[in-house]
């Protein structure tokens, strides 16, 4: 299952660089500051996270924007962290370390967040874009990367005006994880 697909109607949002990584692709080596739920920060390569277990990498625009608050609160409220033994959920946005710490604390987010201030992770996954020719940002998207470093699922926002507006389909992602990694992960908080 490939998840959402890019719409040909995205005339107001322009992609920057490559196309989004496809299912079956391997992301290039990338590293960024990762803010853990306790506020600690370390420079972590994506491969270090996937060595431990598969990672659901969730790109979003910025901390405290209304759509992003809704997204992360829905992840939290569906108890996604219960899947921690099988799949690690990790957020990625252009927000910096300080803002990530405040965001995690204020909304009790139980997931680490990459501070992708230079959009290197976003570029590596091909989800950097510009709306109306303005500031670069990450297109709201999710990539499930397995322990071998291969993309097993992707969902891409295909909102006609602004690809940061759609929210990831929680139940579709859950079903894909169960399909990919077996029914033993069905304690995924549903």
mmCIF file of C-alpha atoms in Angstrom:
data_model
loop_
_atom_site.group_PDB
_atom_site.id
_atom_site.type_symbol
_atom_site.label_atom_id
_atom_site.label_comp_id
_atom_site.label_asym_id
_atom_site.label_seq_id
_atom_site.Cartn_x
_atom_site.Cartn_y
_atom_site.Cartn_z
ATOM 1 C CA UNK A 1 0.000 0.000 0.000
ATOM 2 C CA UNK A 2 1.641 3.238 -1.074
ATOM 3 C CA UNK A 3 -0.477 5.676 0.904
ATOM 4 C CA UNK A 4 -1.632 8.994 -0.508
ATOM 5 C CA UNK A 5 -0.404 10.107 -3.861
ATOM 6 C CA UNK A 6 0.575 13.385 -5.350
ATOM 7 C CA UNK A 7 -2.251 15.213 -7.033
ATOM 8 C CA UNK A 8 -1.752 16.909 -10.359
ATOM 9 C CA UNK A 9 -3.818 19.821 -9.038
ATOM 10 C CA UNK A 10 -1.094 21.212 -6.763
ATOM 11 C CA UNK A 11 -0.595 24.271 -8.914
ATOM 12 C CA UNK A 12 -0.061 26.635 -6.007
ATOM 13 C CA UNK A 13 2.439 24.449 -4.170
ATOM 14 C CA UNK A 14 5.710 23.901 -5.967
ATOM 15 C CA UNK A 15 8.060 21.055 -5.198
ATOM 16 C CA UNK A 16 11.698 21.847 -4.501
ATOM 17 C CA UNK A 17 14.151 19.268 -5.829
ATOM 18 C CA UNK A 18 13.420 15.579 -6.190
ATOM 19 C CA UNK A 19 10.144 13.699 -6.090
ATOM 20 C CA UNK A 20 9.106 12.174 -2.738
ATOM 21 C CA UNK A 21 10.772 8.850 -1.949
ATOM 22 C CA UNK A 22 8.784 5.907 -3.240
ATOM 23 C CA UNK A 23 7.884 2.737 -1.392
ATOM 24 C CA UNK A 24 10.899 0.431 -1.769
ATOM 25 C CA UNK A 25 13.422 3.311 -1.865
ATOM 26 C CA UNK A 26 16.140 3.874 0.707
ATOM 27 C CA UNK A 27 16.637 7.389 2.088
ATOM 28 C CA UNK A 28 20.143 8.864 1.884
ATOM 29 C CA UNK A 29 22.219 9.189 5.047
ATOM 30 C CA UNK A 30 20.829 12.104 7.061
ATOM 31 C CA UNK A 31 21.444 13.415 10.563
ATOM 32 C CA UNK A 32 19.780 16.156 12.612
ATOM 33 C CA UNK A 33 19.200 17.228 16.200
ATOM 34 C CA UNK A 34 16.586 15.023 17.843
ATOM 35 C CA UNK A 35 14.671 16.381 20.834
ATOM 36 C CA UNK A 36 13.593 13.539 23.089
ATOM 37 C CA UNK A 37 10.466 13.612 25.236
ATOM 38 C CA UNK A 38 12.542 14.526 28.305
ATOM 39 C CA UNK A 39 13.936 17.600 26.493
ATOM 40 C CA UNK A 40 17.400 16.141 25.913
ATOM 41 C CA UNK A 41 18.970 16.786 22.510
ATOM 42 C CA UNK A 42 21.420 14.747 20.484
ATOM 43 C CA UNK A 43 22.527 14.611 16.884
ATOM 44 C CA UNK A 44 21.023 11.373 15.546
ATOM 45 C CA UNK A 45 21.211 9.758 12.128
ATOM 46 C CA UNK A 46 17.990 8.225 10.848
ATOM 47 C CA UNK A 47 19.878 4.946 10.400
ATOM 48 C CA UNK A 48 20.608 4.902 14.156
ATOM 49 C CA UNK A 49 16.862 4.971 14.848
ATOM 50 C CA UNK A 50 16.008 2.304 12.269
ATOM 51 C CA UNK A 51 18.792 0.030 13.574
ATOM 52 C CA UNK A 52 16.695 -0.333 16.726
ATOM 53 C CA UNK A 53 13.259 -0.814 15.102
ATOM 54 C CA UNK A 54 11.137 0.521 12.220
ATOM 55 C CA UNK A 55 10.408 4.251 12.319
ATOM 56 C CA UNK A 56 7.268 6.094 11.258
ATOM 57 C CA UNK A 57 8.733 9.455 10.235
ATOM 58 C CA UNK A 58 6.021 12.149 10.240
ATOM 59 C CA UNK A 59 6.833 15.455 8.520
ATOM 60 C CA UNK A 60 4.861 18.546 9.528
ATOM 61 C CA UNK A 61 5.235 22.288 9.059
ATOM 62 C CA UNK A 62 5.989 23.755 12.463
ATOM 63 C CA UNK A 63 5.226 23.486 16.143
ATOM 64 C CA UNK A 64 2.139 25.308 17.429
ATOM 65 C CA UNK A 65 0.480 25.792 14.029
ATOM 66 C CA UNK A 66 -3.187 24.771 14.461
ATOM 67 C CA UNK A 67 -3.071 21.871 11.977
ATOM 68 C CA UNK A 68 0.144 20.518 13.509
ATOM 69 C CA UNK A 69 -1.228 20.731 17.048
ATOM 70 C CA UNK A 70 -4.276 18.784 15.845
ATOM 71 C CA UNK A 71 -2.053 16.153 14.164
ATOM 72 C CA UNK A 72 0.204 15.523 17.148
ATOM 73 C CA UNK A 73 -2.615 15.594 19.684
ATOM 74 C CA UNK A 74 -4.458 12.994 17.575
ATOM 75 C CA UNK A 75 -1.329 10.792 17.576
ATOM 76 C CA UNK A 76 -1.050 11.235 21.338
ATOM 77 C CA UNK A 77 -4.749 10.617 21.956
ATOM 78 C CA UNK A 78 -4.744 7.427 19.891
ATOM 79 C CA UNK A 79 -1.946 6.191 22.171
ATOM 80 C CA UNK A 80 0.508 5.582 19.348
ATOM 81 C CA UNK A 81 3.370 5.292 21.804
ATOM 82 C CA UNK A 82 1.918 1.944 22.953
ATOM 83 C CA UNK A 83 3.533 0.563 19.779
ATOM 84 C CA UNK A 84 6.969 1.599 21.005
ATOM 85 C CA UNK A 85 8.250 -1.980 21.013
ATOM 86 C CA UNK A 86 7.448 -2.421 17.321
ATOM 87 C CA UNK A 87 7.490 0.983 15.620
ATOM 88 C CA UNK A 88 8.900 4.296 16.801
ATOM 89 C CA UNK A 89 6.979 7.434 15.819
ATOM 90 C CA UNK A 90 9.269 10.413 15.174
ATOM 91 C CA UNK A 91 8.202 13.903 14.111
ATOM 92 C CA UNK A 92 10.140 16.148 11.733
ATOM 93 C CA UNK A 93 9.656 19.887 11.267
ATOM 94 C CA UNK A 94 11.628 23.021 10.596
ATOM 95 C CA UNK A 95 11.055 24.198 14.181
ATOM 96 C CA UNK A 96 14.177 24.466 16.325
ATOM 97 C CA UNK A 97 15.172 22.701 19.513
ATOM 98 C CA UNK A 98 13.736 25.317 21.900
ATOM 99 C CA UNK A 99 10.335 25.300 20.205
ATOM 100 C CA UNK A 100 10.276 21.476 20.091
ATOM 101 C CA UNK A 101 10.914 21.349 23.855
ATOM 102 C CA UNK A 102 8.023 23.753 24.495
ATOM 103 C CA UNK A 103 5.730 21.854 22.093
ATOM 104 C CA UNK A 104 6.490 18.468 23.707
ATOM 105 C CA UNK A 105 5.973 19.896 27.184
ATOM 106 C CA UNK A 106 2.810 21.894 26.549
ATOM 107 C CA UNK A 107 0.941 19.117 24.714
ATOM 108 C CA UNK A 108 2.554 16.138 26.480
ATOM 109 C CA UNK A 109 3.765 14.741 23.174
ATOM 110 C CA UNK A 110 5.223 11.276 23.751
ATOM 111 C CA UNK A 111 7.374 11.225 20.615
ATOM 112 C CA UNK A 112 10.841 12.563 19.806
ATOM 113 C CA UNK A 113 10.978 15.387 17.261
ATOM 114 C CA UNK A 114 13.731 16.112 14.738
ATOM 115 C CA UNK A 115 14.695 19.796 14.464
ATOM 116 C CA UNK A 116 15.102 19.918 10.667
ATOM 117 C CA UNK A 117 16.032 23.610 10.601
ATOM 118 C CA UNK A 118 17.961 23.353 7.319
ATOM 119 C CA UNK A 119 15.363 20.963 5.779
ATOM 120 C CA UNK A 120 18.038 18.301 5.131
ATOM 121 C CA UNK A 121 15.664 15.498 6.195
ATOM 122 C CA UNK A 122 12.826 17.022 4.195
ATOM 123 C CA UNK A 123 15.110 17.280 1.146
ATOM 124 C CA UNK A 124 16.313 13.676 1.606
ATOM 125 C CA UNK A 125 12.722 12.431 1.488
ATOM 126 C CA UNK A 126 11.761 14.783 -1.364
ATOM 127 C CA UNK A 127 9.034 16.592 0.579
ATOM 128 C CA UNK A 128 10.421 20.146 0.625
ATOM 129 C CA UNK A 129 8.190 22.617 -1.197
ATOM 130 C CA UNK A 130 7.279 26.298 -1.499
ATOM 131 C CA UNK A 131 3.751 27.674 -1.382
ATOM 132 C CA UNK A 132 3.169 30.771 -3.494
ATOM 133 C CA UNK A 133 6.956 30.956 -4.006
ATOM 134 C CA UNK A 134 7.587 31.805 -0.341
ATOM 135 C CA UNK A 135 9.573 30.125 2.425
ATOM 136 C CA UNK A 136 10.480 26.467 2.053
ATOM 137 C CA UNK A 137 8.706 23.994 4.312
ATOM 138 C CA UNK A 138 7.994 20.290 4.656
ATOM 139 C CA UNK A 139 4.958 18.813 2.984
ATOM 140 C CA UNK A 140 2.871 16.950 5.571
ATOM 141 C CA UNK A 141 3.776 13.322 4.972
ATOM 142 C CA UNK A 142 4.552 10.031 6.699
ATOM 143 C CA UNK A 143 7.138 7.404 5.770
ATOM 144 C CA UNK A 144 7.430 4.006 7.434
ATOM 145 C CA UNK A 145 11.103 3.020 7.248
ATOM 146 C CA UNK A 146 11.982 -0.550 8.248
ATOM 147 C CA UNK A 147 15.064 -1.794 10.123
ATOM 148 C CA UNK A 148 16.880 -2.339 6.809
ATOM 149 C CA UNK A 149 16.348 1.355 5.943
ATOM 150 C CA UNK A 150 13.729 0.747 3.236
ATOM 151 C CA UNK A 151 10.537 2.784 2.869
ATOM 152 C CA UNK A 152 7.642 0.344 3.362
ATOM 153 C CA UNK A 153 4.774 2.884 3.285
ATOM 154 C CA UNK A 154 4.290 6.527 2.466
ATOM 155 C CA UNK A 155 1.446 8.964 2.790
ATOM 156 C CA UNK A 156 1.639 12.394 1.159
ATOM 157 C CA UNK A 157 -0.733 15.275 1.704
ATOM 158 C CA UNK A 158 -2.456 16.156 -1.521
ATOM 159 C CA UNK A 159 -4.414 19.217 -0.442
ATOM 160 C CA UNK A 160 -4.977 21.264 -3.607
ATOM 161 C CA UNK A 161 -3.744 24.547 -2.117
ATOM 162 C CA UNK A 162 -1.422 23.754 0.763
ATOM 163 C CA UNK A 163 0.085 20.295 1.340
ATOM 164 C CA UNK A 164 0.485 21.011 5.042
ATOM 165 C CA UNK A 165 -3.277 21.017 5.602
ATOM 166 C CA UNK A 166 -4.260 17.339 5.301
ATOM 167 C CA UNK A 167 -3.964 15.152 8.371
ATOM 168 C CA UNK A 168 -2.385 11.695 8.156
ATOM 169 C CA UNK A 169 -4.939 8.843 8.026
ATOM 170 C CA UNK A 170 -4.340 7.233 11.419
ATOM 171 C CA UNK A 171 -6.365 4.082 10.749
ATOM 172 C CA UNK A 172 -4.743 3.517 7.317
ATOM 173 C CA UNK A 173 -1.285 3.833 8.853
ATOM 174 C CA UNK A 174 -2.266 1.422 11.640
ATOM 175 C CA UNK A 175 -3.564 -1.135 9.116
ATOM 176 C CA UNK A 176 -0.365 -0.864 7.089
ATOM 177 C CA UNK A 177 1.825 -1.434 10.140
ATOM 178 C CA UNK A 178 -0.197 -4.531 11.058
ATOM 179 C CA UNK A 179 0.090 -5.788 7.441
ATOM 180 C CA UNK A 180 3.821 -5.097 7.253
ATOM 181 C CA UNK A 181 4.889 -6.251 10.707
ATOM 182 C CA UNK A 182 2.210 -8.724 11.754
ATOM 183 C CA UNK A 183 -0.813 -8.868 14.064
ATOM 184 C CA UNK A 184 1.378 -8.764 17.184
ATOM 185 C CA UNK A 185 1.538 -4.975 16.738
ATOM 186 C CA UNK A 186 -2.250 -4.709 16.969
ATOM 187 C CA UNK A 187 -1.842 -3.236 20.453
ATOM 188 C CA UNK A 188 -1.257 0.013 18.546
ATOM 189 C CA UNK A 189 -3.657 2.000 20.704
ATOM 190 C CA UNK A 190 -6.921 1.311 18.860
#
